[in-house]
CSV table of C-alpha atoms and ligand atoms in Angstrom, one decimal:
chain,number,residue,atom,x,y,z
A,1,UNK,CA,99.7,147.0,71.4
A,2,UNK,CA,101.0,145.7,74.8
A,3,UNK,CA,101.2,141.9,74.1
A,4,UNK,CA,100.1,139.3,76.6
A,5,UNK,CA,103.6,137.8,76.6
A,6,UNK,CA,106.9,138.4,74.9
A,7,UNK,CA,110.5,137.2,74.8
A,8,UNK,CA,113.4,139.1,76.2
A,9,UNK,CA,116.5,138.8,74.0
A,10,UNK,CA,119.8,140.4,75.2
A,11,UNK,CA,123.0,141.2,73.3
A,12,UNK,CA,124.6,138.2,75.2
A,13,UNK,CA,121.9,135.9,73.7
A,14,UNK,CA,122.6,137.3,70.2
A,15,UNK,CA,126.3,136.9,70.7
A,16,UNK,CA,125.8,133.2,71.8
A,17,UNK,CA,123.8,132.5,68.6
A,18,UNK,CA,126.3,134.2,66.4
A,19,UNK,CA,129.1,132.2,67.9
A,20,UNK,CA,127.4,129.0,66.9
A,21,UNK,CA,126.8,130.3,63.4
A,22,UNK,CA,130.5,130.9,63.1
A,23,UNK,CA,131.4,127.5,64.5
A,24,UNK,CA,131.6,124.1,62.9
A,25,UNK,CA,128.3,122.7,64.0
A,26,UNK,CA,124.9,124.5,63.6
A,27,UNK,CA,123.0,121.4,64.7
A,28,UNK,CA,123.9,118.2,66.6
A,29,UNK,CA,127.1,119.9,68.0
A,30,UNK,CA,128.3,120.2,71.5
A,31,UNK,CA,125.9,123.0,72.7
A,32,UNK,CA,122.9,120.8,72.7
A,33,UNK,CA,124.4,118.4,75.3
A,34,UNK,CA,125.6,121.4,77.2
A,35,UNK,CA,122.2,122.9,77.3
A,36,UNK,CA,120.7,119.6,78.4
A,37,UNK,CA,123.1,119.3,81.3
A,38,UNK,CA,122.4,122.9,82.3
A,39,UNK,CA,118.6,122.4,82.4
A,40,UNK,CA,118.9,119.0,84.2
A,41,UNK,CA,121.3,120.5,86.8
A,42,UNK,CA,119.1,123.6,87.2
A,43,UNK,CA,115.9,121.6,88.0
A,44,UNK,CA,117.7,118.7,89.8
A,45,UNK,CA,116.9,115.9,87.4
A,46,UNK,CA,119.3,113.2,86.2
A,47,UNK,CA,118.7,113.7,82.4
A,48,UNK,CA,117.7,116.4,80.0
A,49,UNK,CA,116.7,115.6,76.4
A,50,UNK,CA,116.3,118.6,74.1
A,51,UNK,CA,113.6,118.5,71.4
A,52,UNK,CA,112.3,120.9,68.8
A,53,UNK,CA,109.1,121.6,70.7
A,54,UNK,CA,107.2,120.7,73.8
A,55,UNK,CA,104.6,119.0,71.5
A,56,UNK,CA,107.4,116.7,70.2
A,57,UNK,CA,108.4,116.0,73.8
A,58,UNK,CA,104.9,115.1,74.8
A,59,UNK,CA,104.7,112.8,71.7
A,60,UNK,CA,108.0,110.9,72.3
A,61,UNK,CA,107.3,111.0,76.0
A,62,UNK,CA,104.1,109.0,75.5
A,63,UNK,CA,106.0,106.7,73.1
A,64,UNK,CA,108.8,106.1,75.6
A,65,UNK,CA,106.2,105.2,78.2
A,66,UNK,CA,104.8,102.6,75.8
A,67,UNK,CA,101.5,104.3,75.0
A,68,UNK,CA,99.8,102.6,72.1
A,69,UNK,CA,96.5,101.7,70.5
A,70,UNK,CA,94.1,100.3,73.1
A,71,UNK,CA,95.6,102.4,75.9
A,72,UNK,CA,94.1,105.4,77.6
A,73,UNK,CA,95.6,108.8,78.3
A,74,UNK,CA,94.0,111.4,80.6
A,75,UNK,CA,94.7,115.1,80.8
A,76,UNK,CA,93.2,118.4,81.8
A,77,UNK,CA,90.7,120.0,79.5
A,78,UNK,CA,92.1,123.4,80.5
A,79,UNK,CA,95.3,123.2,78.4
A,80,UNK,CA,96.7,123.7,75.0
A,81,UNK,CA,95.6,121.0,72.6
A,82,UNK,CA,99.1,119.4,72.6
A,83,UNK,CA,98.5,118.0,76.1
A,84,UNK,CA,95.9,115.7,74.6
A,85,UNK,CA,97.0,115.3,71.0
A,86,UNK,CA,100.1,113.4,72.1
A,87,UNK,CA,97.8,110.5,73.2
A,88,UNK,CA,96.0,110.5,69.8
A,89,UNK,CA,99.4,110.5,67.9
A,90,UNK,CA,100.1,107.1,69.7
A,91,UNK,CA,96.7,105.7,68.7
A,92,UNK,CA,95.5,105.8,72.3
A,93,UNK,CA,92.1,107.0,73.6
A,94,UNK,CA,92.0,110.4,75.3
A,95,UNK,CA,90.0,111.2,78.4
A,96,UNK,CA,89.8,114.4,80.5
A,97,UNK,CA,89.6,115.1,84.2
A,98,UNK,CA,87.8,118.3,85.1
A,99,UNK,CA,89.6,121.2,86.8
A,100,UNK,CA,89.7,122.6,90.3
A,101,UNK,CA,87.7,125.9,90.2
A,102,UNK,CA,90.2,127.5,92.5
A,103,UNK,CA,93.6,126.6,91.0
A,104,UNK,CA,92.4,125.9,87.4
A,105,UNK,CA,94.6,122.8,87.5
A,106,UNK,CA,93.4,119.2,87.4
A,107,UNK,CA,91.0,118.5,90.3
A,108,UNK,CA,92.3,115.9,92.7
A,109,UNK,CA,88.8,114.9,94.0
A,110,UNK,CA,87.7,114.5,90.4
A,111,UNK,CA,90.8,112.5,89.5
A,112,UNK,CA,90.4,110.3,92.6
A,113,UNK,CA,86.7,109.6,91.7
A,114,UNK,CA,87.6,108.9,88.1
A,115,UNK,CA,90.4,106.5,89.1
A,116,UNK,CA,88.0,104.6,91.4
A,117,UNK,CA,85.4,104.2,88.7
A,118,UNK,CA,88.0,103.3,86.0
A,119,UNK,CA,89.5,100.7,88.3
A,120,UNK,CA,86.1,99.0,88.5
A,121,UNK,CA,85.5,99.2,84.8
A,122,UNK,CA,89.0,98.3,83.7
A,123,UNK,CA,89.5,101.6,82.0
A,124,UNK,CA,92.4,103.1,84.0
A,125,UNK,CA,94.8,105.2,81.9
A,126,UNK,CA,98.4,104.2,81.0
A,127,UNK,CA,99.5,107.8,81.1
A,128,UNK,CA,98.2,110.9,82.9
A,129,UNK,CA,99.4,114.3,81.6
A,130,UNK,CA,99.1,117.0,84.3
A,131,UNK,CA,99.5,120.6,83.4
A,132,UNK,CA,100.9,123.3,85.7
A,133,UNK,CA,98.5,125.8,84.4
A,134,UNK,CA,99.9,129.4,84.4
A,135,UNK,CA,102.9,128.1,86.3
A,136,UNK,CA,100.9,127.2,89.4
A,137,UNK,CA,102.1,123.7,90.3
A,138,UNK,CA,99.6,120.8,90.5
A,139,UNK,CA,99.4,118.8,93.7
A,140,UNK,CA,102.1,116.4,92.7
A,141,UNK,CA,102.2,114.4,95.9
A,142,UNK,CA,98.5,113.5,95.5
A,143,UNK,CA,99.0,112.8,91.8
A,144,UNK,CA,102.0,110.6,92.5
A,145,UNK,CA,100.2,108.7,95.2
A,146,UNK,CA,97.3,107.9,92.8
A,147,UNK,CA,99.7,106.9,90.1
A,148,UNK,CA,101.4,104.4,92.4
A,149,UNK,CA,98.0,103.1,93.7
A,150,UNK,CA,96.5,102.6,90.2
A,151,UNK,CA,99.7,101.9,88.3
A,152,UNK,CA,99.8,104.6,85.6
A,153,UNK,CA,102.7,106.9,84.5
A,154,UNK,CA,102.7,110.6,85.0
A,155,UNK,CA,104.0,113.3,82.5
A,156,UNK,CA,104.2,116.9,83.8
A,157,UNK,CA,103.3,119.3,81.0
A,158,UNK,CA,105.4,122.1,82.5
A,159,UNK,CA,105.3,124.2,79.4
A,160,UNK,CA,104.3,127.2,81.6
A,161,UNK,CA,106.4,126.2,84.6
A,162,UNK,CA,110.2,126.2,84.3
A,163,UNK,CA,111.8,128.1,87.2
A,164,UNK,CA,108.9,127.3,89.5
A,165,UNK,CA,108.9,125.1,92.6
A,166,UNK,CA,106.5,122.5,94.0
A,167,UNK,CA,107.1,122.5,97.7
A,168,UNK,CA,110.9,122.9,97.9
A,169,UNK,CA,111.8,121.2,94.6
A,170,UNK,CA,112.2,122.7,91.2
A,171,UNK,CA,109.6,121.8,88.6
A,172,UNK,CA,111.4,119.2,86.5
A,173,UNK,CA,112.9,117.3,89.4
A,174,UNK,CA,110.4,114.5,88.7
A,175,UNK,CA,110.0,113.3,92.3
A,176,UNK,CA,106.4,112.4,91.7
A,177,UNK,CA,106.4,111.9,87.9
A,178,UNK,CA,108.1,109.9,85.2
A,179,UNK,CA,108.8,112.8,82.8
A,180,UNK,CA,108.6,116.6,82.8
A,181,UNK,CA,108.3,118.6,79.6
A,182,UNK,CA,109.2,122.3,79.2
A,183,UNK,CA,108.4,124.5,76.2
A,184,UNK,CA,110.7,127.2,74.9
A,185,UNK,CA,108.3,128.9,72.6
A,186,UNK,CA,108.8,132.7,72.7
A,187,UNK,CA,105.7,133.4,74.9
A,188,UNK,CA,107.0,131.0,77.6
A,189,UNK,CA,109.4,131.7,80.4
A,190,UNK,CA,112.7,131.3,78.4
A,191,UNK,CA,112.9,130.7,74.6
A,192,UNK,CA,114.9,129.0,71.9
A,193,UNK,CA,112.5,130.2,69.1
A,194,UNK,CA,110.8,126.8,68.9
A,195,UNK,CA,112.0,124.1,71.3
A,196,UNK,CA,111.6,122.1,74.4
A,197,UNK,CA,113.2,119.9,77.0
A,198,UNK,CA,112.2,116.6,78.6
A,199,UNK,CA,113.7,115.9,82.1
A,200,UNK,CA,113.7,112.5,83.8
A,201,UNK,CA,115.6,110.5,86.4
A,202,UNK,CA,115.0,107.2,84.6
A,203,UNK,CA,118.0,106.2,82.4
A,204,UNK,CA,116.0,103.7,80.3
A,205,UNK,CA,113.4,106.4,79.5
A,206,UNK,CA,116.2,108.9,78.7
A,207,UNK,CA,117.7,106.4,76.3
A,208,UNK,CA,114.4,105.8,74.5
A,209,UNK,CA,113.7,109.5,74.3
A,210,UNK,CA,117.1,110.1,72.7
A,211,UNK,CA,116.4,107.5,70.1
A,212,UNK,CA,112.8,108.5,69.4
A,213,UNK,CA,113.9,112.1,68.7
A,214,UNK,CA,116.2,110.9,65.9
A,215,UNK,CA,114.4,108.3,63.9
A,216,UNK,CA,114.9,105.5,66.4
A,217,UNK,CA,118.6,105.5,65.6
A,218,UNK,CA,121.4,104.8,67.9
A,219,UNK,CA,125.1,105.3,67.2
A,220,UNK,CA,126.3,103.9,70.5
A,221,UNK,CA,128.3,100.7,69.9
A,222,UNK,CA,127.4,99.3,73.2
A,223,UNK,CA,123.7,99.3,72.2
A,224,UNK,CA,124.0,97.7,68.8
A,225,UNK,CA,121.8,94.7,68.2
A,226,UNK,CA,124.0,93.3,65.5
A,227,UNK,CA,127.8,93.3,65.1
A,228,UNK,CA,129.3,96.6,64.1
A,229,UNK,CA,130.3,96.8,60.5
A,230,UNK,CA,132.6,99.8,60.6
A,231,UNK,CA,133.0,103.3,61.9
A,232,UNK,CA,130.1,104.4,59.7
A,233,UNK,CA,127.6,102.0,61.3
A,234,UNK,CA,124.4,103.1,63.1
A,235,UNK,CA,121.2,101.2,63.7
A,236,UNK,CA,117.6,102.1,63.5
A,237,UNK,CA,116.0,99.9,66.2
A,238,UNK,CA,112.5,101.4,66.4
A,239,UNK,CA,110.3,103.9,64.5
A,240,UNK,CA,111.3,107.4,65.7
A,241,UNK,CA,110.9,111.0,64.5
A,242,UNK,CA,113.1,113.9,63.6
A,243,UNK,CA,112.4,116.1,66.7
A,244,UNK,CA,116.0,117.4,67.2
A,245,UNK,CA,116.8,120.8,68.4
A,246,UNK,CA,119.6,122.8,66.6
A,247,UNK,CA,122.7,124.1,68.3
A,248,UNK,CA,121.7,127.6,67.2
A,249,UNK,CA,118.5,127.2,69.4
A,250,UNK,CA,120.4,125.5,72.2
A,251,UNK,CA,122.9,128.4,72.4
A,252,UNK,CA,120.0,130.8,72.8
A,253,UNK,CA,118.4,128.6,75.4
A,254,UNK,CA,121.6,128.2,77.4
A,255,UNK,CA,122.1,132.0,77.4
A,256,UNK,CA,118.5,132.6,78.4
A,257,UNK,CA,118.6,130.0,81.2
A,258,UNK,CA,121.2,132.1,83.1
A,259,UNK,CA,118.4,134.7,83.6
A,260,UNK,CA,115.7,132.2,84.6
A,261,UNK,CA,115.6,133.0,88.4
A,262,UNK,CA,115.5,136.7,87.6
A,263,UNK,CA,112.6,136.2,85.1
A,264,UNK,CA,110.6,134.3,87.6
A,265,UNK,CA,111.3,136.8,90.4
A,266,UNK,CA,110.2,139.7,88.1
A,267,UNK,CA,107.1,137.8,87.0
A,268,UNK,CA,106.2,137.3,90.7
A,269,UNK,CA,106.6,141.0,91.3
A,270,UNK,CA,104.4,141.8,88.3
A,271,UNK,CA,101.7,139.3,89.5
A,272,UNK,CA,101.7,140.8,93.1
A,273,UNK,CA,101.5,144.3,91.7
A,274,UNK,CA,98.4,143.2,89.6
A,275,UNK,CA,96.9,141.6,92.7
A,276,UNK,CA,97.2,145.0,94.5
A,277,UNK,CA,96.0,147.1,91.6
A,278,UNK,CA,93.0,144.9,91.0
A,279,UNK,CA,92.0,144.3,94.6
A,280,UNK,CA,89.3,146.9,94.6
A,281,UNK,CA,87.9,145.9,91.2
A,282,UNK,CA,85.2,143.3,90.8
A,283,UNK,CA,87.4,140.6,89.2
A,284,UNK,CA,88.8,137.3,90.5
A,285,UNK,CA,92.6,137.3,90.6
A,286,UNK,CA,94.7,134.1,90.4
A,287,UNK,CA,95.3,131.8,93.3
A,288,UNK,CA,98.9,131.2,94.2
A,289,UNK,CA,99.8,128.6,96.9
A,290,UNK,CA,102.4,130.1,99.3
A,291,UNK,CA,104.0,126.7,99.7
A,292,UNK,CA,104.9,126.6,96.0
A,293,UNK,CA,106.6,129.0,93.7
A,294,UNK,CA,104.6,129.8,90.5
A,295,UNK,CA,106.6,130.9,87.5
A,296,UNK,CA,103.7,133.3,86.8
A,297,UNK,CA,103.6,132.5,83.1
A,298,UNK,CA,100.0,133.7,82.9
A,299,UNK,CA,98.0,136.2,84.9
A,300,UNK,CA,94.3,135.3,84.4
A,301,UNK,CA,91.4,137.3,85.7
A,302,UNK,CA,87.8,136.1,85.8
A,303,UNK,CA,85.0,138.5,84.9
A,304,UNK,CA,81.2,138.0,84.7
A,305,UNK,CA,80.5,135.6,81.8
A,306,UNK,CA,78.0,138.0,80.2
A,307,UNK,CA,80.7,140.7,80.1
A,308,UNK,CA,83.8,138.7,79.1
A,309,UNK,CA,83.6,139.2,75.4
A,310,UNK,CA,82.9,142.9,75.7
A,311,UNK,CA,85.7,143.3,78.2
A,312,UNK,CA,88.1,141.4,76.0
A,313,UNK,CA,87.2,143.5,73.0
A,314,UNK,CA,87.4,146.8,75.0
A,315,UNK,CA,90.9,145.9,76.2
A,316,UNK,CA,92.0,144.9,72.7
A,317,UNK,CA,90.6,148.1,71.3
A,318,UNK,CA,92.6,150.0,73.9
A,319,UNK,CA,95.9,148.5,72.8
A,320,UNK,CA,96.1,145.7,75.4
A,321,UNK,CA,96.8,142.3,73.9
A,322,UNK,CA,94.7,140.3,76.2
A,323,UNK,CA,94.2,136.6,75.4
A,324,UNK,CA,92.1,133.6,76.5
A,325,UNK,CA,93.7,130.4,78.0
A,326,UNK,CA,92.1,128.0,77.3
A,327,UNK,CA,89.2,127.1,75.1
A,328,UNK,CA,88.6,123.7,76.8
A,329,UNK,CA,90.2,121.0,74.6
A,330,UNK,CA,87.0,118.9,74.5
A,331,UNK,CA,85.1,121.8,72.9
A,332,UNK,CA,87.4,122.0,69.9
A,333,UNK,CA,85.5,120.8,66.8
A,334,UNK,CA,88.0,117.9,66.3
A,335,UNK,CA,87.4,116.6,69.8
A,336,UNK,CA,83.7,117.1,69.3
A,337,UNK,CA,84.0,114.9,66.2
A,338,UNK,CA,85.5,112.1,68.2
A,339,UNK,CA,82.6,112.1,70.7
A,340,UNK,CA,83.1,114.8,73.4
A,341,UNK,CA,80.3,117.2,74.2
A,342,UNK,CA,79.6,120.5,75.9
A,343,UNK,CA,78.7,119.8,79.5
A,344,UNK,CA,81.2,117.0,80.0
A,345,UNK,CA,83.6,119.1,82.0
A,346,UNK,CA,81.5,121.9,83.6
A,347,UNK,CA,84.3,123.5,85.7
A,348,UNK,CA,86.6,124.0,82.7
A,349,UNK,CA,83.7,125.3,80.7
A,350,UNK,CA,82.5,127.7,83.4
A,351,UNK,CA,86.1,128.9,83.8
A,352,UNK,CA,86.5,129.4,80.1
A,353,UNK,CA,83.5,131.7,79.9
A,354,UNK,CA,85.0,134.1,82.4
A,355,UNK,CA,88.8,134.1,81.8
A,356,UNK,CA,91.0,136.8,80.4
A,357,UNK,CA,94.8,136.6,80.4
A,358,UNK,CA,96.4,140.0,81.1
A,359,UNK,CA,99.9,141.0,79.7
A,360,UNK,CA,102.7,139.6,81.8
A,361,UNK,CA,106.4,139.4,80.8
A,362,UNK,CA,109.6,140.6,82.4
A,363,UNK,CA,109.9,143.9,80.6
A,364,UNK,CA,106.3,145.0,81.3
A,365,UNK,CA,106.5,148.4,83.1
A,366,UNK,CA,104.6,149.6,86.1
A,367,UNK,CA,103.0,152.3,83.9
A,368,UNK,CA,101.8,149.7,81.5
A,369,UNK,CA,100.3,147.7,84.4
A,370,UNK,CA,98.6,150.8,85.7
A,371,UNK,CA,97.2,151.4,82.3
A,372,UNK,CA,95.9,147.8,82.0
A,373,UNK,CA,94.3,148.0,85.5
A,374,UNK,CA,92.7,151.4,84.8
A,375,UNK,CA,91.2,150.2,81.6
A,376,UNK,CA,89.7,147.2,83.3
A,377,UNK,CA,88.1,149.5,85.9
A,378,UNK,CA,86.9,151.9,83.1
A,379,UNK,CA,85.2,149.0,81.4
A,380,UNK,CA,83.6,147.7,84.5
A,381,UNK,CA,82.5,151.0,86.1
A,382,UNK,CA,82.0,153.5,83.3
B,1,LIG,C1,102.9,126.0,74.7
B,1,LIG,C2,102.3,124.8,75.2
B,1,LIG,C3,102.5,123.5,74.6
B,1,LIG,C4,103.2,123.4,73.3
B,1,LIG,O1,104.5,123.9,73.3
B,1,LIG,P1,105.3,123.9,72.0
B,1,LIG,O2,106.7,124.1,72.4
B,1,LIG,O3,104.8,125.1,71.2
B,1,LIG,O4,105.1,122.7,71.2
B,1,LIG,C5,102.0,122.4,75.3
B,1,LIG,N1,101.3,122.5,76.4
B,1,LIG,C6,101.1,123.7,77.0
B,1,LIG,C7,100.3,123.7,78.3
B,1,LIG,C8,101.5,124.9,76.4
B,1,LIG,O5,101.3,126.0,77.0
């Protein structure tokens, strides 16, 4: 089976992990801080905070922004459930903003309209989570302007998007957001097994994130609330989690990060090659804004809704590990049980009925791509 995504682990990666295993620290050692600095420097942010998953990053990101019961979080329905669950973890109410049928990202006209209405009703969100779906950046300037106008915080769920650029800035630079979160799950652009990173330019937020990822504890003398009692002393000042990354994982991430630009360049080539191979076939290929750089995490085609299921099954039966991203979050039984209904976000629903994610990862060969494209043509025309 050709999978839809897969990690690329080199001998150098394996060596880096083995070095940590032979060293004094397998967790909470020096490599974590090293990896945080590398990612922050790479994307041009002041701070990087490593965590054990992007989901954890979304959770403590919301906590650091003060999201709590009675508050509202908005996100896109076309995402993994984690983009919305983080609001529920904090006891907030979750709402969705429908997608743009061209980019599959949050729709700026819909967001603008929803802000205007919410402003009148007193139901503006405290936090907006935007998702750079497939690696294609959202319109951050427009989002940042609305955040300033209406006074809410912005988290970029950049789980798909490390290595990409919005205009001339790396995703993670946080010029138009408070926090940016990357995932290092093996299907994403670079991996640490499980893992993630939050980037920010705000020192107070960075401090909170560091505490929330480790039980709300600080060991920094300068930050103690009471007088220090000895060298053993630490303080729990708030209720945090154990969301720490290990040094074993950070070593893998640090080694992988060196190949980030190459990975994105290769993914771009693969995406362009699919564009060409599929141009004479009756499918819709992904939009990419030439002013941005997509990390090309996913390559999604749209087929006729009546044929999607059969097409998916045909490709799977032919050894192609296609996937579907995403079942709209509000259609999940859990979200239905808290009041969402089919019909609420028609663009995300219409998109979902047509989408198929094709295999895309750095070691995918031209022959494999040809095979995938031929099989799609076979299904549609034979
Ligand atoms: C993968 C993913 C997540 C969750 O990432 P983990 O590191 O597995 O927690 C969140 N949001 C989006 C958009 C994702 O693709």
